[in-house]
Amino acid sequence: MKNIYTLFILFCLTIIITAQPEGAIKLNDGWKFKSGDDLNFRLPLLDESNWQNISLTKVWDYQGFDKLVGYAWYRIKFVIPSSLKETSMLKDSLKIFMGRIDDYDKTFLNGKLI
């Protein structure tokens, strides 16, 4: 009985996690990647022309990057459509759903730690 209960909880969590709210902006593609740690990487106007494209569906080790031990940065640029802002119930709020993080994470939005 305990196993069935556990499976039910996992099923419910999967449904909740994979459900996307109406009007959600999916950020599956367009990510940039650079190994190393430089706080300037958080700046919104940073030149990413020498950054490499990366998929979020696999760890970097399996995407042609050397075995890295240390920090790396993922970046994406997106625009929130004005129509989404106008139809939102909470005009001053933004929800960000993060995926699985390995070991350590800091998230910046427009250069500010969130």
Backbone atoms as SQL, in Angstrom:
CREATE TABLE atoms (id INTEGER PRIMARY KEY, chain TEXT, resi INTEGER, resn TEXT, atom TEXT, x REAL, y REAL, z REAL);
INSERT INTO atoms VALUES
  (1, 'A', 1, 'MET', 'N', 0.821, -1.197, 0.000),
  (2, 'A', 1, 'MET', 'CA', 0.000, 0.000, 0.000),
  (3, 'A', 1, 'MET', 'C', 0.865, 1.260, 0.000),
  (4, 'A', 2, 'LYS', 'N', 1.981, 1.187, 0.733),
  (5, 'A', 2, 'LYS', 'CA', 2.873, 2.334, 0.811),
  (6, 'A', 2, 'LYS', 'C', 3.454, 2.670, -0.564),
  (7, 'A', 3, 'ASN', 'N', 3.783, 1.635, -1.365),
  (8, 'A', 3, 'ASN', 'CA', 4.329, 1.858, -2.708),
  (9, 'A', 3, 'ASN', 'C', 3.312, 2.531, -3.619),
  (10, 'A', 4, 'ILE', 'N', 2.045, 2.149, -3.513),
  (11, 'A', 4, 'ILE', 'CA', 0.996, 2.754, -4.327),
  (12, 'A', 4, 'ILE', 'C', 0.845, 4.228, -3.959),
  (13, 'A', 5, 'TYR', 'N', 0.889, 4.521, -2.681),
  (14, 'A', 5, 'TYR', 'CA', 0.794, 5.899, -2.216),
  (15, 'A', 5, 'TYR', 'C', 1.961, 6.735, -2.764),
  (16, 'A', 6, 'THR', 'N', 3.169, 6.181, -2.711),
  (17, 'A', 6, 'THR', 'CA', 4.342, 6.871, -3.218),
  (18, 'A', 6, 'THR', 'C', 4.218, 7.127, -4.720),
  (19, 'A', 7, 'LEU', 'N', 3.766, 6.120, -5.476),
  (20, 'A', 7, 'LEU', 'CA', 3.577, 6.285, -6.913),
  (21, 'A', 7, 'LEU', 'C', 2.532, 7.355, -7.214),
  (22, 'A', 8, 'PHE', 'N', 1.462, 7.391, -6.435),
  (23, 'A', 8, 'PHE', 'CA', 0.426, 8.399, -6.630),
  (24, 'A', 8, 'PHE', 'C', 0.984, 9.807, -6.407),
  (25, 'A', 9, 'ILE', 'N', 1.767, 9.982, -5.358),
  (26, 'A', 9, 'ILE', 'CA', 2.376, 11.281, -5.065),
  (27, 'A', 9, 'ILE', 'C', 3.314, 11.690, -6.211),
  (28, 'A', 10, 'LEU', 'N', 4.134, 10.756, -6.694),
  (29, 'A', 10, 'LEU', 'CA', 5.042, 11.063, -7.802),
  (30, 'A', 10, 'LEU', 'C', 4.263, 11.430, -9.067),
  (31, 'A', 11, 'PHE', 'N', 3.162, 10.727, -9.316),
  (32, 'A', 11, 'PHE', 'CA', 2.327, 11.025, -10.478),
  (33, 'A', 11, 'PHE', 'C', 1.757, 12.444, -10.375),
  (34, 'A', 12, 'CYS', 'N', 1.239, 12.794, -9.214),
  (35, 'A', 12, 'CYS', 'CA', 0.665, 14.127, -9.003),
  (36, 'A', 12, 'CYS', 'C', 1.729, 15.212, -9.163),
  (37, 'A', 13, 'LEU', 'N', 2.912, 14.980, -8.621),
  (38, 'A', 13, 'LEU', 'CA', 3.990, 15.959, -8.759),
  (39, 'A', 13, 'LEU', 'C', 4.389, 16.133, -10.221),
  (40, 'A', 14, 'THR', 'N', 4.409, 15.039, -10.972),
  (41, 'A', 14, 'THR', 'CA', 4.738, 15.115, -12.393),
  (42, 'A', 14, 'THR', 'C', 3.719, 15.967, -13.131),
  (43, 'A', 15, 'ILE', 'N', 2.440, 15.778, -12.842),
  (44, 'A', 15, 'ILE', 'CA', 1.386, 16.566, -13.480),
  (45, 'A', 15, 'ILE', 'C', 1.540, 18.041, -13.128),
  (46, 'A', 16, 'ILE', 'N', 1.792, 18.336, -11.872),
  (47, 'A', 16, 'ILE', 'CA', 1.934, 19.726, -11.433),
  (48, 'A', 16, 'ILE', 'C', 3.155, 20.374, -12.065),
  (49, 'A', 17, 'ILE', 'N', 4.262, 19.652, -12.096),
  (50, 'A', 17, 'ILE', 'CA', 5.507, 20.212, -12.619),
  (51, 'A', 17, 'ILE', 'C', 5.422, 20.449, -14.122),
  (52, 'A', 18, 'THR', 'N', 4.791, 19.544, -14.867),
  (53, 'A', 18, 'THR', 'CA', 4.763, 19.672, -16.322),
  (54, 'A', 18, 'THR', 'C', 3.644, 20.575, -16.822),
  (55, 'A', 19, 'ALA', 'N', 2.689, 20.909, -15.984),
  (56, 'A', 19, 'ALA', 'CA', 1.595, 21.789, -16.412),
  (57, 'A', 19, 'ALA', 'C', 2.133, 23.199, -16.621),
  (58, 'A', 20, 'GLN', 'N', 1.760, 23.808, -17.739),
  (59, 'A', 20, 'GLN', 'CA', 2.183, 25.169, -18.038),
  (60, 'A', 20, 'GLN', 'C', 0.976, 26.095, -17.902),
  (61, 'A', 21, 'PRO', 'N', 1.116, 27.175, -17.161),
  (62, 'A', 21, 'PRO', 'CA', 0.012, 28.130, -17.070),
  (63, 'A', 21, 'PRO', 'C', -0.283, 28.741, -18.442),
  (64, 'A', 22, 'GLU', 'N', -1.512, 29.186, -18.622),
  (65, 'A', 22, 'GLU', 'CA', -1.891, 29.836, -19.878),
  (66, 'A', 22, 'GLU', 'C', -1.036, 31.081, -20.073),
  (67, 'A', 23, 'GLY', 'N', -0.529, 31.246, -21.278),
  (68, 'A', 23, 'GLY', 'CA', 0.301, 32.409, -21.575),
  (69, 'A', 23, 'GLY', 'C', 1.753, 32.264, -21.161),
  (70, 'A', 24, 'ALA', 'N', 2.154, 31.078, -20.732),
  (71, 'A', 24, 'ALA', 'CA', 3.539, 30.873, -20.301),
  (72, 'A', 24, 'ALA', 'C', 4.484, 31.049, -21.475),
  (73, 'A', 25, 'ILE', 'N', 5.638, 31.594, -21.210),
  (74, 'A', 25, 'ILE', 'CA', 6.680, 31.740, -22.218),
  (75, 'A', 25, 'ILE', 'C', 7.648, 30.581, -22.029),
  (76, 'A', 26, 'LYS', 'N', 7.700, 29.682, -22.990),
  (77, 'A', 26, 'LYS', 'CA', 8.601, 28.537, -22.893),
  (78, 'A', 26, 'LYS', 'C', 9.984, 28.960, -23.355),
  (79, 'A', 27, 'LEU', 'N', 10.977, 28.613, -22.577),
  (80, 'A', 27, 'LEU', 'CA', 12.356, 28.978, -22.878),
  (81, 'A', 27, 'LEU', 'C', 13.186, 27.718, -23.119),
  (82, 'A', 28, 'ASN', 'N', 12.704, 26.855, -23.992),
  (83, 'A', 28, 'ASN', 'CA', 13.382, 25.585, -24.253),
  (84, 'A', 28, 'ASN', 'C', 14.620, 25.755, -25.127),
  (85, 'A', 29, 'ASP', 'N', 14.587, 26.713, -26.039),
  (86, 'A', 29, 'ASP', 'CA', 15.670, 26.889, -27.003),
  (87, 'A', 29, 'ASP', 'C', 16.274, 28.284, -26.878),
  (88, 'A', 30, 'GLY', 'N', 17.464, 28.437, -27.459),
  (89, 'A', 30, 'GLY', 'CA', 18.099, 29.755, -27.485),
  (90, 'A', 30, 'GLY', 'C', 19.068, 30.014, -26.350),
  (91, 'A', 31, 'TRP', 'N', 19.404, 28.979, -25.596),
  (92, 'A', 31, 'TRP', 'CA', 20.304, 29.151, -24.459),
  (93, 'A', 31, 'TRP', 'C', 21.755, 29.235, -24.916),
  (94, 'A', 32, 'LYS', 'N', 22.534, 30.055, -24.224),
  (95, 'A', 32, 'LYS', 'CA', 23.967, 30.218, -24.449),
  (96, 'A', 32, 'LYS', 'C', 24.706, 29.688, -23.224),
  (97, 'A', 33, 'PHE', 'N', 25.955, 29.261, -23.420),
  (98, 'A', 33, 'PHE', 'CA', 26.710, 28.610, -22.352),
  (99, 'A', 33, 'PHE', 'C', 28.166, 29.043, -22.397),
  (100, 'A', 34, 'LYS', 'N', 28.734, 29.238, -21.200),
  (101, 'A', 34, 'LYS', 'CA', 30.164, 29.537, -21.084),
  (102, 'A', 34, 'LYS', 'C', 30.647, 29.012, -19.741),
  (103, 'A', 35, 'SER', 'N', 31.752, 28.288, -19.771),
  (104, 'A', 35, 'SER', 'CA', 32.328, 27.799, -18.518),
  (105, 'A', 35, 'SER', 'C', 33.124, 28.923, -17.867),
  (106, 'A', 36, 'GLY', 'N', 33.372, 28.754, -16.580),
  (107, 'A', 36, 'GLY', 'CA', 34.096, 29.768, -15.821),
  (108, 'A', 36, 'GLY', 'C', 33.155, 30.558, -14.931),
  (109, 'A', 37, 'ASP', 'N', 33.720, 31.454, -14.163),
  (110, 'A', 37, 'ASP', 'CA', 32.907, 32.254, -13.257),
  (111, 'A', 37, 'ASP', 'C', 33.383, 33.698, -13.283),
  (112, 'A', 38, 'ASP', 'N', 32.533, 34.537, -13.800),
  (113, 'A', 38, 'ASP', 'CA', 32.816, 35.971, -13.870),
  (114, 'A', 38, 'ASP', 'C', 31.481, 36.675, -13.620),
  (115, 'A', 39, 'LEU', 'N', 31.399, 37.448, -12.576),
  (116, 'A', 39, 'LEU', 'CA', 30.148, 38.108, -12.217),
  (117, 'A', 39, 'LEU', 'C', 29.667, 39.061, -13.308),
  (118, 'A', 40, 'ASN', 'N', 30.546, 39.477, -14.197),
  (119, 'A', 40, 'ASN', 'CA', 30.120, 40.305, -15.325),
  (120, 'A', 40, 'ASN', 'C', 29.213, 39.542, -16.286),
  (121, 'A', 41, 'PHE', 'N', 29.212, 38.222, -16.221),
  (122, 'A', 41, 'PHE', 'CA', 28.351, 37.409, -17.082),
  (123, 'A', 41, 'PHE', 'C', 26.871, 37.666, -16.791),
  (124, 'A', 42, 'ARG', 'N', 26.562, 38.289, -15.679),
  (125, 'A', 42, 'ARG', 'CA', 25.165, 38.555, -15.315),
  (126, 'A', 42, 'ARG', 'C', 24.611, 39.801, -16.011),
  (127, 'A', 43, 'LEU', 'N', 25.462, 40.634, -16.559),
  (128, 'A', 43, 'LEU', 'CA', 25.041, 41.923, -17.098),
  (129, 'A', 43, 'LEU', 'C', 24.160, 41.755, -18.339),
  (130, 'A', 44, 'PRO', 'N', 23.049, 42.479, -18.399),
  (131, 'A', 44, 'PRO', 'CA', 22.101, 42.315, -19.513),
  (132, 'A', 44, 'PRO', 'C', 22.689, 42.609, -20.892),
  (133, 'A', 45, 'LEU', 'N', 23.594, 43.552, -21.024),
  (134, 'A', 45, 'LEU', 'CA', 24.126, 43.938, -22.330),
  (135, 'A', 45, 'LEU', 'C', 25.429, 43.227, -22.684),
  (136, 'A', 46, 'LEU', 'N', 25.744, 42.151, -21.993),
  (137, 'A', 46, 'LEU', 'CA', 26.959, 41.386, -22.249),
  (138, 'A', 46, 'LEU', 'C', 26.977, 40.860, -23.685),
  (139, 'A', 47, 'ASP', 'N', 28.117, 40.946, -24.334),
  (140, 'A', 47, 'ASP', 'CA', 28.285, 40.402, -25.685),
  (141, 'A', 47, 'ASP', 'C', 28.454, 38.884, -25.573),
  (142, 'A', 48, 'GLU', 'N', 27.491, 38.138, -26.099),
  (143, 'A', 48, 'GLU', 'CA', 27.510, 36.674, -26.033),
  (144, 'A', 48, 'GLU', 'C', 27.985, 36.048, -27.339),
  (145, 'A', 49, 'SER', 'N', 28.589, 36.808, -28.219),
  (146, 'A', 49, 'SER', 'CA', 28.942, 36.287, -29.539),
  (147, 'A', 49, 'SER', 'C', 29.942, 35.136, -29.467),
  (148, 'A', 50, 'ASN', 'N', 30.753, 35.064, -28.418),
  (149, 'A', 50, 'ASN', 'CA', 31.698, 33.952, -28.299),
  (150, 'A', 50, 'ASN', 'C', 31.177, 32.835, -27.378),
  (151, 'A', 51, 'TRP', 'N', 29.935, 32.936, -26.944),
  (152, 'A', 51, 'TRP', 'CA', 29.323, 31.883, -26.145),
  (153, 'A', 51, 'TRP', 'C', 28.791, 30.808, -27.091),
  (154, 'A', 52, 'GLN', 'N', 28.692, 29.586, -26.583),
  (155, 'A', 52, 'GLN', 'CA', 28.211, 28.474, -27.405),
  (156, 'A', 52, 'GLN', 'C', 26.751, 28.181, -27.099),
  (157, 'A', 53, 'ASN', 'N', 26.048, 27.633, -28.093),
  (158, 'A', 53, 'ASN', 'CA', 24.667, 27.193, -27.888),
  (159, 'A', 53, 'ASN', 'C', 24.676, 25.914, -27.072),
  (160, 'A', 54, 'ILE', 'N', 23.634, 25.744, -26.258),
  (161, 'A', 54, 'ILE', 'CA', 23.529, 24.538, -25.437),
  (162, 'A', 54, 'ILE', 'C', 22.061, 24.148, -25.300),
  (163, 'A', 55, 'SER', 'N', 21.832, 22.870, -25.169),
  (164, 'A', 55, 'SER', 'CA', 20.494, 22.343, -24.926),
  (165, 'A', 55, 'SER', 'C', 20.315, 22.136, -23.427),
  (166, 'A', 56, 'LEU', 'N', 19.124, 22.382, -22.958),
  (167, 'A', 56, 'LEU', 'CA', 18.846, 22.166, -21.536),
  (168, 'A', 56, 'LEU', 'C', 18.419, 20.736, -21.237),
  (169, 'A', 57, 'THR', 'N', 18.278, 19.912, -22.273),
  (170, 'A', 57, 'THR', 'CA', 17.785, 18.551, -22.067),
  (171, 'A', 57, 'THR', 'C', 18.893, 17.572, -21.709),
  (172, 'A', 58, 'LYS', 'N', 20.163, 17.998, -21.812),
  (173, 'A', 58, 'LYS', 'CA', 21.298, 17.127, -21.483),
  (174, 'A', 58, 'LYS', 'C', 22.324, 17.922, -20.692),
  (175, 'A', 59, 'VAL', 'N', 23.105, 17.229, -19.866),
  (176, 'A', 59, 'VAL', 'CA', 24.185, 17.897, -19.141),
  (177, 'A', 59, 'VAL', 'C', 25.272, 18.285, -20.132),
  (178, 'A', 60, 'TRP', 'N', 26.069, 19.278, -19.781),
  (179, 'A', 60, 'TRP', 'CA', 27.062, 19.803, -20.720),
  (180, 'A', 60, 'TRP', 'C', 28.102, 18.770, -21.126),
  (181, 'A', 61, 'ASP', 'N', 28.398, 17.796, -20.240),
  (182, 'A', 61, 'ASP', 'CA', 29.395, 16.774, -20.552),
  (183, 'A', 61, 'ASP', 'C', 29.054, 16.011, -21.832),
  (184, 'A', 62, 'TYR', 'N', 27.763, 15.859, -22.126),
  (185, 'A', 62, 'TYR', 'CA', 27.328, 15.083, -23.287),
  (186, 'A', 62, 'TYR', 'C', 27.029, 15.956, -24.505),
  (187, 'A', 63, 'GLN', 'N', 27.476, 17.203, -24.471),
  (188, 'A', 63, 'GLN', 'CA', 27.210, 18.114, -25.584),
  (189, 'A', 63, 'GLN', 'C', 28.494, 18.660, -26.198),
  (190, 'A', 64, 'GLY', 'N', 29.576, 17.925, -26.016),
  (191, 'A', 64, 'GLY', 'CA', 30.837, 18.319, -26.642),
  (192, 'A', 64, 'GLY', 'C', 31.694, 19.245, -25.800),
  (193, 'A', 65, 'PHE', 'N', 31.282, 19.536, -24.595),
  (194, 'A', 65, 'PHE', 'CA', 32.097, 20.359, -23.709),
  (195, 'A', 65, 'PHE', 'C', 33.005, 19.453, -22.894),
  (196, 'A', 66, 'ASP', 'N', 34.194, 19.945, -22.612),
  (197, 'A', 66, 'ASP', 'CA', 35.114, 19.157, -21.797),
  (198, 'A', 66, 'ASP', 'C', 34.492, 18.869, -20.443),
  (199, 'A', 67, 'LYS', 'N', 34.983, 17.823, -19.820),
  (200, 'A', 67, 'LYS', 'CA', 34.538, 17.506, -18.462),
  (201, 'A', 67, 'LYS', 'C', 34.899, 18.696, -17.577),
  (202, 'A', 68, 'LEU', 'N', 33.889, 19.397, -17.120),
  (203, 'A', 68, 'LEU', 'CA', 34.105, 20.602, -16.327),
  (204, 'A', 68, 'LEU', 'C', 33.888, 20.321, -14.858),
  (205, 'A', 69, 'VAL', 'N', 34.758, 20.852, -14.051),
  (206, 'A', 69, 'VAL', 'CA', 34.572, 20.830, -12.610),
  (207, 'A', 69, 'VAL', 'C', 34.657, 22.287, -12.189),
  (208, 'A', 70, 'GLY', 'N', 33.542, 22.831, -11.803),
  (209, 'A', 70, 'GLY', 'CA', 33.533, 24.230, -11.437),
  (210, 'A', 70, 'GLY', 'C', 32.267, 24.902, -11.922),
  (211, 'A', 71, 'TYR', 'N', 32.352, 26.201, -12.105),
  (212, 'A', 71, 'TYR', 'CA', 31.187, 26.996, -12.450),
  (213, 'A', 71, 'TYR', 'C', 31.046, 27.148, -13.958),
  (214, 'A', 72, 'ALA', 'N', 29.811, 27.373, -14.369),
  (215, 'A', 72, 'ALA', 'CA', 29.497, 27.700, -15.753),
  (216, 'A', 72, 'ALA', 'C', 28.221, 28.531, -15.741),
  (217, 'A', 73, 'TRP', 'N', 27.994, 29.247, -16.818),
  (218, 'A', 73, 'TRP', 'CA', 26.843, 30.135, -16.915),
  (219, 'A', 73, 'TRP', 'C', 25.971, 29.737, -18.092),
  (220, 'A', 74, 'TYR', 'N', 24.675, 29.795, -17.869),
  (221, 'A', 74, 'TYR', 'CA', 23.670, 29.643, -18.917),
  (222, 'A', 74, 'TYR', 'C', 22.970, 31.001, -19.035),
  (223, 'A', 75, 'ARG', 'N', 22.729, 31.444, -20.263),
  (224, 'A', 75, 'ARG', 'CA', 22.039, 32.715, -20.481),
  (225, 'A', 75, 'ARG', 'C', 20.989, 32.560, -21.562),
  (226, 'A', 76, 'ILE', 'N', 19.928, 33.328, -21.417),
  (227, 'A', 76, 'ILE', 'CA', 18.925, 33.428, -22.471),
  (228, 'A', 76, 'ILE', 'C', 18.339, 34.834, -22.430),
  (229, 'A', 77, 'LYS', 'N', 17.989, 35.332, -23.604),
  (230, 'A', 77, 'LYS', 'CA', 17.329, 36.634, -23.702),
  (231, 'A', 77, 'LYS', 'C', 15.923, 36.390, -24.220),
  (232, 'A', 78, 'PHE', 'N', 14.951, 37.060, -23.610),
  (233, 'A', 78, 'PHE', 'CA', 13.569, 36.947, -24.060),
  (234, 'A', 78, 'PHE', 'C', 12.835, 38.239, -23.727),
  (235, 'A', 79, 'VAL', 'N', 11.743, 38.446, -24.420),
  (236, 'A', 79, 'VAL', 'CA', 10.912, 39.628, -24.210),
  (237, 'A', 79, 'VAL', 'C', 9.541, 39.160, -23.753),
  (238, 'A', 80, 'ILE', 'N', 9.029, 39.783, -22.726),
  (239, 'A', 80, 'ILE', 'CA', 7.667, 39.483, -22.269),
  (240, 'A', 80, 'ILE', 'C', 6.714, 40.305, -23.132),
  (241, 'A', 81, 'PRO', 'N', 5.845, 39.646, -23.884),
  (242, 'A', 81, 'PRO', 'CA', 4.929, 40.387, -24.765),
  (243, 'A', 81, 'PRO', 'C', 4.022, 41.323, -23.969),
  (244, 'A', 82, 'SER', 'N', 3.764, 42.497, -24.520),
  (245, 'A', 82, 'SER', 'CA', 2.911, 43.463, -23.824),
  (246, 'A', 82, 'SER', 'C', 1.500, 42.897, -23.645),
  (247, 'A', 83, 'SER', 'N', 1.050, 42.038, -24.569),
  (248, 'A', 83, 'SER', 'CA', -0.283, 41.440, -24.432),
  (249, 'A', 83, 'SER', 'C', -0.359, 40.575, -23.178),
  (250, 'A', 84, 'LEU', 'N', 0.733, 39.896, -22.848),
  (251, 'A', 84, 'LEU', 'CA', 0.751, 39.074, -21.638),
  (252, 'A', 84, 'LEU', 'C', 0.699, 39.952, -20.393),
  (253, 'A', 85, 'LYS', 'N', 1.384, 41.073, -20.439),
  (254, 'A', 85, 'LYS', 'CA', 1.360, 42.006, -19.312),
  (255, 'A', 85, 'LYS', 'C', -0.048, 42.584, -19.118),
  (256, 'A', 86, 'GLU', 'N', -0.705, 42.917, -20.209),
  (257, 'A', 86, 'GLU', 'CA', -2.023, 43.546, -20.133),
  (258, 'A', 86, 'GLU', 'C', -3.106, 42.601, -19.634),
  (259, 'A', 87, 'THR', 'N', -3.005, 41.324, -19.971),
  (260, 'A', 87, 'THR', 'CA', -4.045, 40.366, -19.585),
  (261, 'A', 87, 'THR', 'C', -3.762, 39.674, -18.261),
  (262, 'A', 88, 'SER', 'N', -2.635, 39.936, -17.665),
  (263, 'A', 88, 'SER', 'CA', -2.264, 39.291, -16.412),
  (264, 'A', 88, 'SER', 'C', -3.097, 39.816, -15.245),
  (265, 'A', 89, 'MET', 'N', -3.448, 38.902, -14.327),
  (266, 'A', 89, 'MET', 'CA', -4.151, 39.326, -13.110),
  (267, 'A', 89, 'MET', 'C', -3.224, 40.136, -12.207),
  (268, 'A', 90, 'LEU', 'N', -1.994, 39.665, -12.067),
  (269, 'A', 90, 'LEU', 'CA', -1.019, 40.341, -11.214),
  (270, 'A', 90, 'LEU', 'C', -0.029, 41.074, -12.103),
  (271, 'A', 91, 'LYS', 'N', -0.235, 42.334, -12.295),
  (272, 'A', 91, 'LYS', 'CA', 0.569, 43.112, -13.239),
  (273, 'A', 91, 'LYS', 'C', 1.991, 43.393, -12.737),
  (274, 'A', 92, 'ASP', 'N', 2.236, 43.169, -11.455),
  (275, 'A', 92, 'ASP', 'CA', 3.550, 43.469, -10.898),
  (276, 'A', 92, 'ASP', 'C', 4.323, 42.214, -10.506),
  (277, 'A', 93, 'SER', 'N', 3.910, 41.045, -11.010),
  (278, 'A', 93, 'SER', 'CA', 4.534, 39.786, -10.588),
  (279, 'A', 93, 'SER', 'C', 4.985, 38.966, -11.785),
  (280, 'A', 94, 'LEU', 'N', 5.989, 38.146, -11.544),
  (281, 'A', 94, 'LEU', 'CA', 6.518, 37.250, -12.556),
  (282, 'A', 94, 'LEU', 'C', 6.882, 35.949, -11.866),
  (283, 'A', 95, 'LYS', 'N', 6.393, 34.829, -12.380),
  (284, 'A', 95, 'LYS', 'CA', 6.748, 33.520, -11.836),
  (285, 'A', 95, 'LYS', 'C', 7.775, 32.878, -12.741),
  (286, 'A', 96, 'ILE', 'N', 8.848, 32.381, -12.146),
  (287, 'A', 96, 'ILE', 'CA', 9.884, 31.686, -12.891),
  (288, 'A', 96, 'ILE', 'C', 9.985, 30.271, -12.332),
  (289, 'A', 97, 'PHE', 'N', 9.756, 29.293, -13.187),
  (290, 'A', 97, 'PHE', 'CA', 9.834, 27.894, -12.786),
  (291, 'A', 97, 'PHE', 'C', 11.194, 27.360, -13.203),
  (292, 'A', 98, 'MET', 'N', 12.017, 27.015, -12.230),
  (293, 'A', 98, 'MET', 'CA', 13.359, 26.513, -12.497),
  (294, 'A', 98, 'MET', 'C', 13.333, 25.000, -12.610),
  (295, 'A', 99, 'GLY', 'N', 14.207, 24.489, -13.436),
  (296, 'A', 99, 'GLY', 'CA', 14.359, 23.047, -13.585),
  (297, 'A', 99, 'GLY', 'C', 15.297, 22.500, -12.530),
  (298, 'A', 100, 'ARG', 'N', 15.804, 21.325, -12.795),
  (299, 'A', 100, 'ARG', 'CA', 16.719, 20.655, -11.873),
  (300, 'A', 100, 'ARG', 'C', 18.061, 21.389, -11.874),
  (301, 'A', 101, 'ILE', 'N', 18.558, 21.690, -10.710),
  (302, 'A', 101, 'ILE', 'CA', 19.836, 22.370, -10.549),
  (303, 'A', 101, 'ILE', 'C', 20.804, 21.387, -9.904),
  (304, 'A', 102, 'ASP', 'N', 22.019, 21.334, -10.415),
  (305, 'A', 102, 'ASP', 'CA', 23.016, 20.418, -9.882),
  (306, 'A', 102, 'ASP', 'C', 23.995, 21.184, -9.000),
  (307, 'A', 103, 'ASP', 'N', 23.955, 20.926, -7.731),
  (308, 'A', 103, 'ASP', 'CA', 24.887, 21.454, -6.733),
  (309, 'A', 103, 'ASP', 'C', 24.632, 22.900, -6.296),
  (310, 'A', 104, 'TYR', 'N', 24.630, 23.851, -7.218),
  (311, 'A', 104, 'TYR', 'CA', 24.596, 25.255, -6.790),
  (312, 'A', 104, 'TYR', 'C', 23.981, 26.105, -7.893),
  (313, 'A', 105, 'ASP', 'N', 23.251, 27.138, -7.503),
  (314, 'A', 105, 'ASP', 'CA', 22.620, 27.985, -8.496),
  (315, 'A', 105, 'ASP', 'C', 22.426, 29.393, -7.965),
  (316, 'A', 106, 'LYS', 'N', 22.625, 30.348, -8.845),
  (317, 'A', 106, 'LYS', 'CA', 22.204, 31.735, -8.633),
  (318, 'A', 106, 'LYS', 'C', 21.520, 32.123, -9.925),
  (319, 'A', 107, 'THR', 'N', 20.397, 32.813, -9.812),
  (320, 'A', 107, 'THR', 'CA', 19.638, 33.210, -10.983),
  (321, 'A', 107, 'THR', 'C', 19.529, 34.734, -11.017),
  (322, 'A', 108, 'PHE', 'N', 19.818, 35.290, -12.178),
  (323, 'A', 108, 'PHE', 'CA', 19.766, 36.741, -12.373),
  (324, 'A', 108, 'PHE', 'C', 18.717, 37.064, -13.415),
  (325, 'A', 109, 'LEU', 'N', 18.019, 38.167, -13.203),
  (326, 'A', 109, 'LEU', 'CA', 17.075, 38.684, -14.168),
  (327, 'A', 109, 'LEU', 'C', 17.448, 40.148, -14.398),
  (328, 'A', 110, 'ASN', 'N', 17.779, 40.495, -15.630),
  (329, 'A', 110, 'ASN', 'CA', 18.260, 41.840, -15.972),
  (330, 'A', 110, 'ASN', 'C', 19.423, 42.277, -15.080),
  (331, 'A', 111, 'GLY', 'N', 20.312, 41.334, -14.768),
  (332, 'A', 111, 'GLY', 'CA', 21.511, 41.623, -14.000),
  (333, 'A', 111, 'GLY', 'C', 21.327, 41.654, -12.502),
  (334, 'A', 112, 'LYS', 'N', 20.102, 41.447, -12.023),
  (335, 'A', 112, 'LYS', 'CA', 19.810, 41.476, -10.585),
  (336, 'A', 112, 'LYS', 'C', 19.582, 40.063, -10.072),
  (337, 'A', 113, 'LEU', 'N', 20.166, 39.745, -8.925),
  (338, 'A', 113, 'LEU', 'CA', 19.986, 38.433, -8.309),
  (339, 'A', 113, 'LEU', 'C', 18.539, 38.276, -7.865),
  (340, 'A', 114, 'ILE', 'N', 17.917, 37.158, -8.265),
  (341, 'A', 114, 'ILE', 'CA', 16.532, 36.891, -7.818),
  (342, 'A', 114, 'ILE', 'C', 16.495, 35.619, -7.010);
